[in-house]
Amino acid sequence: AQSVTQPDIHITVSEGASLELRCNYSYGATPYLFWYVQSPGQGLQLLLKYFSGDTLVQGIKGFEAEFKRSQASFNLRKPSVHWSDAAEYFCAVGHNNAGNMLTFGGGTRLMVKP
Amino acid sequence: ETGVTQTPRHLVMGMTNKKSLKCEQHLGHNAMYWYKQSAKKPLELMFVYNFKEQTENNSVPSRFSPECPNSSHLFLHLHTLQPEDSALYLCASSQDSLGTRAYEQYFGPGTRLTVT
């Protein structure tokens, strides 16, 4: 069965510092991978997606993620974090085991220090 | 209104009450979803509707009853809930639930439900 693991429940970085949020997945076939962000009091917003091709994908708000098949990872990165990036970030894998559905990781809450 | 809206944003109900959550999408999509987001648990898919037809019921207890009268509206009817049902209920939509289009979902802000 497919699963998504986000090892870090909380991360705190200073404003202007670089960021990397980890995501590991378990899925038998070629995965479709996603990062969503949830700001306080809001629903989830799609940041970026990977279906195939170039393993480094660019998203909105200056985020990027890299698919590494050998490590079963899809880590999210940003070179310089802004205070407005404080939110919860969810990695997800798309699969079609029973219909086309998303399985989400547990989320990583990002806090940004001034 | 744009995107996906949900009402009410907050709801407190007793275990014997009956209430409904409403979701409306203004994106011209044909698939709609209900998710449950509990503290310390990953987001759980509850129901999927594609072109008004329910295509997925993820072993959800019958005290949750979805309704999709058209592709723009989705309801979740609640009755005789338990305190452990307290959570954030998120609605989402996508172009449809076929192929990769199913994965690009647009979420509403959610209804924070508290069962007392």
JSON list of C-alpha atoms in Angstrom, two decimals:
[
{"chain": "A", "resi": 1, "resn": "ALA", "atom": "CA", "xyz": [0.00, 0.00, 0.00]},
{"chain": "A", "resi": 2, "resn": "GLN", "atom": "CA", "xyz": [1.10, 3.53, -0.64]},
{"chain": "A", "resi": 3, "resn": "SER", "atom": "CA", "xyz": [2.27, 5.76, 2.20]},
{"chain": "A", "resi": 4, "resn": "VAL", "atom": "CA", "xyz": [3.91, 9.12, 2.70]},
{"chain": "A", "resi": 5, "resn": "THR", "atom": "CA", "xyz": [6.22, 10.02, 5.56]},
{"chain": "A", "resi": 6, "resn": "GLN", "atom": "CA", "xyz": [7.21, 13.48, 6.61]},
{"chain": "A", "resi": 7, "resn": "PRO", "atom": "CA", "xyz": [9.81, 12.90, 9.31]},
{"chain": "A", "resi": 8, "resn": "ASP", "atom": "CA", "xyz": [9.78, 16.42, 10.72]},
{"chain": "A", "resi": 9, "resn": "ILE", "atom": "CA", "xyz": [6.63, 17.45, 12.55]},
{"chain": "A", "resi": 10, "resn": "HIS", "atom": "CA", "xyz": [7.92, 20.94, 13.32]},
{"chain": "A", "resi": 11, "resn": "ILE", "atom": "CA", "xyz": [10.70, 23.02, 11.78]},
{"chain": "A", "resi": 12, "resn": "THR", "atom": "CA", "xyz": [11.81, 26.52, 12.75]},
{"chain": "A", "resi": 13, "resn": "VAL", "atom": "CA", "xyz": [13.99, 28.61, 10.48]},
{"chain": "A", "resi": 14, "resn": "SER", "atom": "CA", "xyz": [15.09, 32.21, 10.52]},
{"chain": "A", "resi": 15, "resn": "GLU", "atom": "CA", "xyz": [13.71, 34.58, 7.93]},
{"chain": "A", "resi": 16, "resn": "GLY", "atom": "CA", "xyz": [16.06, 34.66, 4.96]},
{"chain": "A", "resi": 17, "resn": "ALA", "atom": "CA", "xyz": [17.49, 31.23, 5.67]},
{"chain": "A", "resi": 18, "resn": "SER", "atom": "CA", "xyz": [17.15, 28.30, 3.32]},
{"chain": "A", "resi": 19, "resn": "LEU", "atom": "CA", "xyz": [14.55, 25.61, 3.85]},
{"chain": "A", "resi": 20, "resn": "GLU", "atom": "CA", "xyz": [14.29, 21.92, 3.09]},
{"chain": "A", "resi": 21, "resn": "LEU", "atom": "CA", "xyz": [11.28, 19.86, 4.10]},
{"chain": "A", "resi": 22, "resn": "ARG", "atom": "CA", "xyz": [11.64, 16.11, 3.79]},
{"chain": "A", "resi": 23, "resn": "CYS", "atom": "CA", "xyz": [9.19, 13.69, 2.23]},
{"chain": "A", "resi": 24, "resn": "ASN", "atom": "CA", "xyz": [9.56, 9.97, 1.65]},
{"chain": "A", "resi": 25, "resn": "TYR", "atom": "CA", "xyz": [7.02, 7.82, -0.08]},
{"chain": "A", "resi": 26, "resn": "SER", "atom": "CA", "xyz": [6.27, 4.17, -0.52]},
{"chain": "A", "resi": 27, "resn": "TYR", "atom": "CA", "xyz": [4.51, 3.20, -3.71]},
{"chain": "A", "resi": 28, "resn": "GLY", "atom": "CA", "xyz": [5.02, 0.29, -6.06]},
{"chain": "A", "resi": 29, "resn": "ALA", "atom": "CA", "xyz": [4.64, 2.12, -9.33]},
{"chain": "A", "resi": 30, "resn": "THR", "atom": "CA", "xyz": [5.99, 5.38, -10.69]},
{"chain": "A", "resi": 31, "resn": "PRO", "atom": "CA", "xyz": [4.63, 7.96, -8.28]},
{"chain": "A", "resi": 32, "resn": "TYR", "atom": "CA", "xyz": [2.83, 11.18, -8.92]},
{"chain": "A", "resi": 33, "resn": "LEU", "atom": "CA", "xyz": [4.03, 13.54, -6.18]},
{"chain": "A", "resi": 34, "resn": "PHE", "atom": "CA", "xyz": [2.70, 16.78, -4.78]},
{"chain": "A", "resi": 35, "resn": "TRP", "atom": "CA", "xyz": [3.31, 19.41, -2.17]},
{"chain": "A", "resi": 36, "resn": "TYR", "atom": "CA", "xyz": [0.42, 21.34, -0.66]},
{"chain": "A", "resi": 37, "resn": "VAL", "atom": "CA", "xyz": [0.56, 24.22, 1.83]},
{"chain": "A", "resi": 38, "resn": "GLN", "atom": "CA", "xyz": [-2.05, 25.09, 4.44]},
{"chain": "A", "resi": 39, "resn": "SER", "atom": "CA", "xyz": [-1.96, 28.53, 6.00]},
{"chain": "A", "resi": 40, "resn": "PRO", "atom": "CA", "xyz": [-3.76, 29.05, 9.31]},
{"chain": "A", "resi": 41, "resn": "GLY", "atom": "CA", "xyz": [-7.52, 28.99, 8.87]},
{"chain": "A", "resi": 42, "resn": "GLN", "atom": "CA", "xyz": [-7.24, 28.08, 5.21]},
{"chain": "A", "resi": 43, "resn": "GLY", "atom": "CA", "xyz": [-7.61, 25.04, 3.04]},
{"chain": "A", "resi": 44, "resn": "LEU", "atom": "CA", "xyz": [-4.73, 23.38, 1.24]},
{"chain": "A", "resi": 45, "resn": "GLN", "atom": "CA", "xyz": [-3.15, 25.02, -1.78]},
{"chain": "A", "resi": 46, "resn": "LEU", "atom": "CA", "xyz": [-1.14, 23.14, -4.39]},
{"chain": "A", "resi": 47, "resn": "LEU", "atom": "CA", "xyz": [2.49, 24.31, -4.44]},
{"chain": "A", "resi": 48, "resn": "LEU", "atom": "CA", "xyz": [3.93, 22.01, -7.07]},
{"chain": "A", "resi": 49, "resn": "LYS", "atom": "CA", "xyz": [3.56, 18.63, -8.72]},
{"chain": "A", "resi": 50, "resn": "TYR", "atom": "CA", "xyz": [5.67, 15.94, -10.33]},
{"chain": "A", "resi": 51, "resn": "PHE", "atom": "CA", "xyz": [4.28, 13.59, -12.95]},
{"chain": "A", "resi": 52, "resn": "SER", "atom": "CA", "xyz": [7.28, 12.70, -15.11]},
{"chain": "A", "resi": 53, "resn": "GLY", "atom": "CA", "xyz": [10.28, 14.22, -16.88]},
{"chain": "A", "resi": 54, "resn": "ASP", "atom": "CA", "xyz": [12.63, 16.66, -15.22]},
{"chain": "A", "resi": 55, "resn": "THR", "atom": "CA", "xyz": [13.09, 15.58, -11.63]},
{"chain": "A", "resi": 56, "resn": "LEU", "atom": "CA", "xyz": [13.50, 19.14, -10.38]},
{"chain": "A", "resi": 57, "resn": "VAL", "atom": "CA", "xyz": [10.14, 20.89, -10.44]},
{"chain": "A", "resi": 58, "resn": "GLN", "atom": "CA", "xyz": [9.38, 24.50, -9.82]},
{"chain": "A", "resi": 59, "resn": "GLY", "atom": "CA", "xyz": [6.30, 25.66, -8.00]},
{"chain": "A", "resi": 60, "resn": "ILE", "atom": "CA", "xyz": [4.61, 28.79, -6.83]},
{"chain": "A", "resi": 61, "resn": "LYS", "atom": "CA", "xyz": [5.96, 31.18, -4.19]},
{"chain": "A", "resi": 62, "resn": "GLY", "atom": "CA", "xyz": [9.58, 30.35, -5.04]},
{"chain": "A", "resi": 63, "resn": "PHE", "atom": "CA", "xyz": [9.42, 26.71, -3.97]},
{"chain": "A", "resi": 64, "resn": "GLU", "atom": "CA", "xyz": [11.00, 23.79, -5.77]},
{"chain": "A", "resi": 65, "resn": "ALA", "atom": "CA", "xyz": [11.17, 20.05, -5.14]},
{"chain": "A", "resi": 66, "resn": "GLU", "atom": "CA", "xyz": [13.37, 17.27, -6.40]},
{"chain": "A", "resi": 67, "resn": "PHE", "atom": "CA", "xyz": [12.26, 13.73, -7.09]},
{"chain": "A", "resi": 68, "resn": "LYS", "atom": "CA", "xyz": [14.92, 11.16, -6.23]},
{"chain": "A", "resi": 69, "resn": "ARG", "atom": "CA", "xyz": [13.76, 7.69, -7.16]},
{"chain": "A", "resi": 70, "resn": "SER", "atom": "CA", "xyz": [16.74, 5.95, -5.52]},
{"chain": "A", "resi": 71, "resn": "GLN", "atom": "CA", "xyz": [15.88, 7.56, -2.20]},
{"chain": "A", "resi": 72, "resn": "ALA", "atom": "CA", "xyz": [12.10, 7.46, -2.66]},
{"chain": "A", "resi": 73, "resn": "SER", "atom": "CA", "xyz": [12.10, 11.12, -1.72]},
{"chain": "A", "resi": 74, "resn": "PHE", "atom": "CA", "xyz": [10.50, 14.35, -2.89]},
{"chain": "A", "resi": 75, "resn": "ASN", "atom": "CA", "xyz": [11.97, 17.08, -0.70]},
{"chain": "A", "resi": 76, "resn": "LEU", "atom": "CA", "xyz": [10.70, 20.64, -0.83]},
{"chain": "A", "resi": 77, "resn": "ARG", "atom": "CA", "xyz": [13.18, 23.51, -0.89]},
{"chain": "A", "resi": 78, "resn": "LYS", "atom": "CA", "xyz": [13.25, 27.26, -0.84]},
{"chain": "A", "resi": 79, "resn": "PRO", "atom": "CA", "xyz": [16.47, 29.30, -0.91]},
{"chain": "A", "resi": 80, "resn": "SER", "atom": "CA", "xyz": [15.25, 32.16, 1.26]},
{"chain": "A", "resi": 81, "resn": "VAL", "atom": "CA", "xyz": [12.26, 31.87, 3.57]},
{"chain": "A", "resi": 82, "resn": "HIS", "atom": "CA", "xyz": [9.86, 34.75, 4.16]},
{"chain": "A", "resi": 83, "resn": "TRP", "atom": "CA", "xyz": [7.76, 35.23, 7.29]},
{"chain": "A", "resi": 84, "resn": "SER", "atom": "CA", "xyz": [4.65, 34.62, 5.20]},
{"chain": "A", "resi": 85, "resn": "ASP", "atom": "CA", "xyz": [5.85, 31.07, 4.49]},
{"chain": "A", "resi": 86, "resn": "ALA", "atom": "CA", "xyz": [4.91, 30.04, 8.04]},
{"chain": "A", "resi": 87, "resn": "ALA", "atom": "CA", "xyz": [2.29, 27.34, 7.48]},
{"chain": "A", "resi": 88, "resn": "GLU", "atom": "CA", "xyz": [1.83, 23.60, 7.44]},
{"chain": "A", "resi": 89, "resn": "TYR", "atom": "CA", "xyz": [3.19, 21.72, 4.45]},
{"chain": "A", "resi": 90, "resn": "PHE", "atom": "CA", "xyz": [1.84, 18.42, 3.19]},
{"chain": "A", "resi": 91, "resn": "CYS", "atom": "CA", "xyz": [3.47, 15.99, 0.82]},
{"chain": "A", "resi": 92, "resn": "ALA", "atom": "CA", "xyz": [1.15, 13.67, -1.10]},
{"chain": "A", "resi": 93, "resn": "VAL", "atom": "CA", "xyz": [1.34, 10.79, -3.53]},
{"chain": "A", "resi": 94, "resn": "GLY", "atom": "CA", "xyz": [-1.26, 10.25, -6.21]},
{"chain": "A", "resi": 95, "resn": "HIS", "atom": "CA", "xyz": [-2.21, 6.69, -6.93]},
{"chain": "A", "resi": 96, "resn": "ASN", "atom": "CA", "xyz": [-4.93, 4.70, -8.61]},
{"chain": "A", "resi": 97, "resn": "ASN", "atom": "CA", "xyz": [-5.26, 1.69, -6.35]},
{"chain": "A", "resi": 98, "resn": "ALA", "atom": "CA", "xyz": [-9.00, 2.26, -6.08]},
{"chain": "A", "resi": 99, "resn": "GLY", "atom": "CA", "xyz": [-9.81, 5.27, -8.18]},
{"chain": "A", "resi": 100, "resn": "ASN", "atom": "CA", "xyz": [-7.43, 8.18, -8.54]},
{"chain": "A", "resi": 101, "resn": "MET", "atom": "CA", "xyz": [-6.72, 9.48, -5.07]},
{"chain": "A", "resi": 102, "resn": "LEU", "atom": "CA", "xyz": [-4.19, 11.35, -3.00]},
{"chain": "A", "resi": 103, "resn": "THR", "atom": "CA", "xyz": [-2.53, 9.93, 0.09]},
{"chain": "A", "resi": 104, "resn": "PHE", "atom": "CA", "xyz": [-1.13, 12.65, 2.32]},
{"chain": "A", "resi": 105, "resn": "GLY", "atom": "CA", "xyz": [1.74, 12.70, 4.77]},
{"chain": "A", "resi": 106, "resn": "GLY", "atom": "CA", "xyz": [1.24, 13.88, 8.31]},
{"chain": "A", "resi": 107, "resn": "GLY", "atom": "CA", "xyz": [2.47, 17.38, 7.57]},
{"chain": "A", "resi": 108, "resn": "THR", "atom": "CA", "xyz": [5.35, 19.59, 8.70]},
{"chain": "A", "resi": 109, "resn": "ARG", "atom": "CA", "xyz": [4.60, 22.79, 10.54]},
{"chain": "A", "resi": 110, "resn": "LEU", "atom": "CA", "xyz": [7.02, 25.55, 9.57]},
{"chain": "A", "resi": 111, "resn": "MET", "atom": "CA", "xyz": [7.69, 28.44, 11.91]},
{"chain": "A", "resi": 112, "resn": "VAL", "atom": "CA", "xyz": [9.74, 31.43, 10.78]},
{"chain": "A", "resi": 113, "resn": "LYS", "atom": "CA", "xyz": [11.77, 33.48, 13.24]},
{"chain": "A", "resi": 114, "resn": "PRO", "atom": "CA", "xyz": [12.29, 37.17, 12.53]},
{"chain": "B", "resi": 1, "resn": "GLU", "atom": "CA", "xyz": [-17.27, 34.21, -4.85]},
{"chain": "B", "resi": 2, "resn": "THR", "atom": "CA", "xyz": [-14.26, 32.41, -6.20]},
{"chain": "B", "resi": 3, "resn": "GLY", "atom": "CA", "xyz": [-12.67, 29.03, -5.63]},
{"chain": "B", "resi": 4, "resn": "VAL", "atom": "CA", "xyz": [-14.17, 26.68, -3.10]},
{"chain": "B", "resi": 5, "resn": "THR", "atom": "CA", "xyz": [-16.33, 27.97, -0.28]},
{"chain": "B", "resi": 6, "resn": "GLN", "atom": "CA", "xyz": [-17.56, 26.14, 2.80]},
{"chain": "B", "resi": 7, "resn": "THR", "atom": "CA", "xyz": [-20.25, 27.00, 5.31]},
{"chain": "B", "resi": 8, "resn": "PRO", "atom": "CA", "xyz": [-20.41, 27.20, 8.20]},
{"chain": "B", "resi": 9, "resn": "ARG", "atom": "CA", "xyz": [-16.79, 27.84, 9.11]},
{"chain": "B", "resi": 10, "resn": "HIS", "atom": "CA", "xyz": [-17.37, 26.71, 12.69]},
{"chain": "B", "resi": 11, "resn": "LEU", "atom": "CA", "xyz": [-20.00, 24.37, 14.09]},
{"chain": "B", "resi": 12, "resn": "VAL", "atom": "CA", "xyz": [-20.65, 23.09, 17.59]},
{"chain": "B", "resi": 13, "resn": "MET", "atom": "CA", "xyz": [-23.21, 20.33, 17.88]},
{"chain": "B", "resi": 14, "resn": "GLY", "atom": "CA", "xyz": [-24.41, 17.86, 20.45]},
{"chain": "B", "resi": 15, "resn": "MET", "atom": "CA", "xyz": [-24.33, 14.15, 19.85]},
{"chain": "B", "resi": 16, "resn": "THR", "atom": "CA", "xyz": [-28.07, 14.00, 19.21]},
{"chain": "B", "resi": 17, "resn": "ASN", "atom": "CA", "xyz": [-28.19, 16.91, 16.76]},
{"chain": "B", "resi": 18, "resn": "LYS", "atom": "CA", "xyz": [-28.54, 16.81, 13.00]},
{"chain": "B", "resi": 19, "resn": "LYS", "atom": "CA", "xyz": [-26.59, 19.34, 10.98]},
{"chain": "B", "resi": 20, "resn": "SER", "atom": "CA", "xyz": [-25.24, 19.75, 7.48]},
{"chain": "B", "resi": 21, "resn": "LEU", "atom": "CA", "xyz": [-22.03, 21.11, 6.04]},
{"chain": "B", "resi": 22, "resn": "LYS", "atom": "CA", "xyz": [-22.14, 22.83, 2.68]},
{"chain": "B", "resi": 23, "resn": "CYS", "atom": "CA", "xyz": [-19.48, 23.15, 0.01]},
{"chain": "B", "resi": 24, "resn": "GLU", "atom": "CA", "xyz": [-19.70, 25.11, -3.23]},
{"chain": "B", "resi": 25, "resn": "GLN", "atom": "CA", "xyz": [-17.11, 25.34, -5.98]},
{"chain": "B", "resi": 26, "resn": "HIS", "atom": "CA", "xyz": [-17.01, 28.11, -8.57]},
{"chain": "B", "resi": 27, "resn": "LEU", "atom": "CA", "xyz": [-14.32, 26.56, -10.76]},
{"chain": "B", "resi": 28, "resn": "GLY", "atom": "CA", "xyz": [-16.41, 24.60, -13.23]},
{"chain": "B", "resi": 29, "resn": "HIS", "atom": "CA", "xyz": [-15.06, 21.33, -11.87]},
{"chain": "B", "resi": 30, "resn": "ASN", "atom": "CA", "xyz": [-16.83, 17.99, -12.01]},
{"chain": "B", "resi": 31, "resn": "ALA", "atom": "CA", "xyz": [-15.32, 16.12, -9.07]},
{"chain": "B", "resi": 32, "resn": "MET", "atom": "CA", "xyz": [-15.75, 16.98, -5.40]},
{"chain": "B", "resi": 33, "resn": "TYR", "atom": "CA", "xyz": [-14.28, 15.47, -2.27]},
{"chain": "B", "resi": 34, "resn": "TRP", "atom": "CA", "xyz": [-14.78, 15.43, 1.49]},
{"chain": "B", "resi": 35, "resn": "TYR", "atom": "CA", "xyz": [-11.73, 15.05, 3.73]},
{"chain": "B", "resi": 36, "resn": "LYS", "atom": "CA", "xyz": [-11.39, 14.84, 7.50]},
{"chain": "B", "resi": 37, "resn": "GLN", "atom": "CA", "xyz": [-8.41, 16.53, 9.13]},
{"chain": "B", "resi": 38, "resn": "SER", "atom": "CA", "xyz": [-7.88, 15.52, 12.75]},
{"chain": "B", "resi": 39, "resn": "ALA", "atom": "CA", "xyz": [-5.12, 16.62, 15.04]},
{"chain": "B", "resi": 40, "resn": "LYS", "atom": "CA", "xyz": [-2.03, 14.43, 14.76]},
{"chain": "B", "resi": 41, "resn": "LYS", "atom": "CA", "xyz": [-3.46, 12.34, 11.90]},
{"chain": "B", "resi": 42, "resn": "PRO", "atom": "CA", "xyz": [-2.91, 12.60, 8.17]},
{"chain": "B", "resi": 43, "resn": "LEU", "atom": "CA", "xyz": [-5.66, 14.00, 6.01]},
{"chain": "B", "resi": 44, "resn": "GLU", "atom": "CA", "xyz": [-8.27, 11.28, 5.45]},
{"chain": "B", "resi": 45, "resn": "LEU", "atom": "CA", "xyz": [-10.33, 11.03, 2.29]},
{"chain": "B", "resi": 46, "resn": "MET", "atom": "CA", "xyz": [-13.99, 10.35, 3.08]},
{"chain": "B", "resi": 47, "resn": "PHE", "atom": "CA", "xyz": [-16.01, 10.58, -0.13]},
{"chain": "B", "resi": 48, "resn": "VAL", "atom": "CA", "xyz": [-15.50, 11.28, -3.82]},
{"chain": "B", "resi": 49, "resn": "TYR", "atom": "CA", "xyz": [-18.11, 12.40, -6.32]},
{"chain": "B", "resi": 50, "resn": "ASN", "atom": "CA", "xyz": [-17.48, 12.55, -10.05]},
{"chain": "B", "resi": 51, "resn": "PHE", "atom": "CA", "xyz": [-20.18, 14.11, -12.23]},
{"chain": "B", "resi": 52, "resn": "LYS", "atom": "CA", "xyz": [-22.59, 13.86, -9.27]},
{"chain": "B", "resi": 53, "resn": "GLU", "atom": "CA", "xyz": [-22.03, 10.13, -8.84]},
{"chain": "B", "resi": 54, "resn": "GLN", "atom": "CA", "xyz": [-20.36, 8.82, -5.70]},
{"chain": "B", "resi": 55, "resn": "THR", "atom": "CA", "xyz": [-17.26, 6.92, -6.73]},
{"chain": "B", "resi": 56, "resn": "GLU", "atom": "CA", "xyz": [-15.57, 6.43, -3.38]},
{"chain": "B", "resi": 57, "resn": "ASN", "atom": "CA", "xyz": [-16.71, 5.85, 0.17]},
{"chain": "B", "resi": 58, "resn": "ASN", "atom": "CA", "xyz": [-13.63, 5.30, 2.27]},
{"chain": "B", "resi": 59, "resn": "SER", "atom": "CA", "xyz": [-15.30, 3.12, 4.92]},
{"chain": "B", "resi": 60, "resn": "VAL", "atom": "CA", "xyz": [-16.96, 6.13, 6.51]},
{"chain": "B", "resi": 61, "resn": "PRO", "atom": "CA", "xyz": [-19.54, 5.48, 9.27]},
{"chain": "B", "resi": 62, "resn": "SER", "atom": "CA", "xyz": [-23.15, 5.93, 8.25]},
{"chain": "B", "resi": 63, "resn": "ARG", "atom": "CA", "xyz": [-23.60, 8.85, 10.64]},
{"chain": "B", "resi": 64, "resn": "PHE", "atom": "CA", "xyz": [-21.92, 10.83, 7.84]},
{"chain": "B", "resi": 65, "resn": "SER", "atom": "CA", "xyz": [-24.13, 11.07, 4.77]},
{"chain": "B", "resi": 66, "resn": "PRO", "atom": "CA", "xyz": [-22.94, 12.94, 1.67]},
{"chain": "B", "resi": 67, "resn": "GLU", "atom": "CA", "xyz": [-25.13, 14.49, -0.99]},
{"chain": "B", "resi": 68, "resn": "CYS", "atom": "CA", "xyz": [-24.12, 15.94, -4.34]},
{"chain": "B", "resi": 69, "resn": "PRO", "atom": "CA", "xyz": [-27.13, 17.50, -6.11]},
{"chain": "B", "resi": 70, "resn": "ASN", "atom": "CA", "xyz": [-24.99, 18.95, -8.91]},
{"chain": "B", "resi": 71, "resn": "SER", "atom": "CA", "xyz": [-21.34, 19.31, -9.80]},
{"chain": "B", "resi": 72, "resn": "SER", "atom": "CA", "xyz": [-21.03, 22.62, -7.97]},
{"chain": "B", "resi": 73, "resn": "HIS", "atom": "CA", "xyz": [-22.50, 21.67, -4.60]},
{"chain": "B", "resi": 74, "resn": "LEU", "atom": "CA", "xyz": [-21.60, 19.08, -2.04]},
{"chain": "B", "resi": 75, "resn": "PHE", "atom": "CA", "xyz": [-23.18, 18.50, 1.35]},
{"chain": "B", "resi": 76, "resn": "LEU", "atom": "CA", "xyz": [-22.22, 16.41, 4.34]},
{"chain": "B", "resi": 77, "resn": "HIS", "atom": "CA", "xyz": [-25.17, 15.55, 6.55]},
{"chain": "B", "resi": 78, "resn": "LEU", "atom": "CA", "xyz": [-24.29, 14.75, 10.14]},
{"chain": "B", "resi": 79, "resn": "HIS", "atom": "CA", "xyz": [-26.35, 12.91, 12.74]},
{"chain": "B", "resi": 80, "resn": "THR", "atom": "CA", "xyz": [-25.67, 11.24, 16.08]},
{"chain": "B", "resi": 81, "resn": "LEU", "atom": "CA", "xyz": [-21.98, 12.10, 15.93]},
{"chain": "B", "resi": 82, "resn": "GLN", "atom": "CA", "xyz": [-19.41, 11.14, 18.52]},
{"chain": "B", "resi": 83, "resn": "PRO", "atom": "CA", "xyz": [-16.86, 13.42, 20.22]},
{"chain": "B", "resi": 84, "resn": "GLU", "atom": "CA", "xyz": [-14.08, 11.75, 18.22]},
{"chain": "B", "resi": 85, "resn": "ASP", "atom": "CA", "xyz": [-15.71, 13.13, 15.07]},
{"chain": "B", "resi": 86, "resn": "SER", "atom": "CA", "xyz": [-14.56, 16.59, 16.09]},
{"chain": "B", "resi": 87, "resn": "ALA", "atom": "CA", "xyz": [-12.19, 17.73, 13.34]},
{"chain": "B", "resi": 88, "resn": "LEU", "atom": "CA", "xyz": [-11.71, 20.09, 10.43]},
{"chain": "B", "resi": 89, "resn": "TYR", "atom": "CA", "xyz": [-13.77, 18.94, 7.46]},
{"chain": "B", "resi": 90, "resn": "LEU", "atom": "CA", "xyz": [-12.34, 20.01, 4.16]},
{"chain": "B", "resi": 91, "resn": "CYS", "atom": "CA", "xyz": [-14.04, 20.05, 0.83]},
{"chain": "B", "resi": 92, "resn": "ALA", "atom": "CA", "xyz": [-12.06, 19.95, -2.41]},
{"chain": "B", "resi": 93, "resn": "SER", "atom": "CA", "xyz": [-12.74, 19.88, -6.12]},
{"chain": "B", "resi": 94, "resn": "SER", "atom": "CA", "xyz": [-10.86, 18.90, -9.25]},
{"chain": "B", "resi": 95, "resn": "GLN", "atom": "CA", "xyz": [-11.58, 19.02, -12.95]},
{"chain": "B", "resi": 96, "resn": "ASP", "atom": "CA", "xyz": [-12.73, 15.44, -12.68]},
{"chain": "B", "resi": 97, "resn": "SER", "atom": "CA", "xyz": [-11.56, 12.31, -10.92]},
{"chain": "B", "resi": 98, "resn": "LEU", "atom": "CA", "xyz": [-9.96, 10.69, -13.97]},
{"chain": "B", "resi": 99, "resn": "GLY", "atom": "CA", "xyz": [-6.24, 10.30, -14.47]},
{"chain": "B", "resi": 100, "resn": "THR", "atom": "CA", "xyz": [-3.87, 12.96, -13.27]},
{"chain": "B", "resi": 101, "resn": "ARG", "atom": "CA", "xyz": [-6.62, 15.59, -13.20]},
{"chain": "B", "resi": 102, "resn": "ALA", "atom": "CA", "xyz": [-7.85, 13.99, -9.99]},
{"chain": "B", "resi": 103, "resn": "TYR", "atom": "CA", "xyz": [-4.71, 14.98, -8.14]},
{"chain": "B", "resi": 104, "resn": "GLU", "atom": "CA", "xyz": [-4.83, 18.71, -8.73]},
{"chain": "B", "resi": 105, "resn": "GLN", "atom": "CA", "xyz": [-7.34, 19.55, -6.09]},
{"chain": "B", "resi": 106, "resn": "TYR", "atom": "CA", "xyz": [-8.57, 22.90, -4.89]},
{"chain": "B", "resi": 107, "resn": "PHE", "atom": "CA", "xyz": [-9.55, 23.06, -1.26]},
{"chain": "B", "resi": 108, "resn": "GLY", "atom": "CA", "xyz": [-12.00, 25.13, 0.69]},
{"chain": "B", "resi": 109, "resn": "PRO", "atom": "CA", "xyz": [-11.10, 26.64, 4.07]},
{"chain": "B", "resi": 110, "resn": "GLY", "atom": "CA", "xyz": [-12.89, 23.92, 5.98]},
{"chain": "B", "resi": 111, "resn": "THR", "atom": "CA", "xyz": [-15.54, 23.67, 8.68]},
{"chain": "B", "resi": 112, "resn": "ARG", "atom": "CA", "xyz": [-14.22, 23.30, 12.21]},
{"chain": "B", "resi": 113, "resn": "LEU", "atom": "CA", "xyz": [-16.63, 20.86, 13.86]},
{"chain": "B", "resi": 114, "resn": "THR", "atom": "CA", "xyz": [-16.82, 20.32, 17.59]},
{"chain": "B", "resi": 115, "resn": "VAL", "atom": "CA", "xyz": [-19.07, 17.56, 18.93]},
{"chain": "B", "resi": 116, "resn": "THR", "atom": "CA", "xyz": [-20.02, 17.94, 22.58]}
]
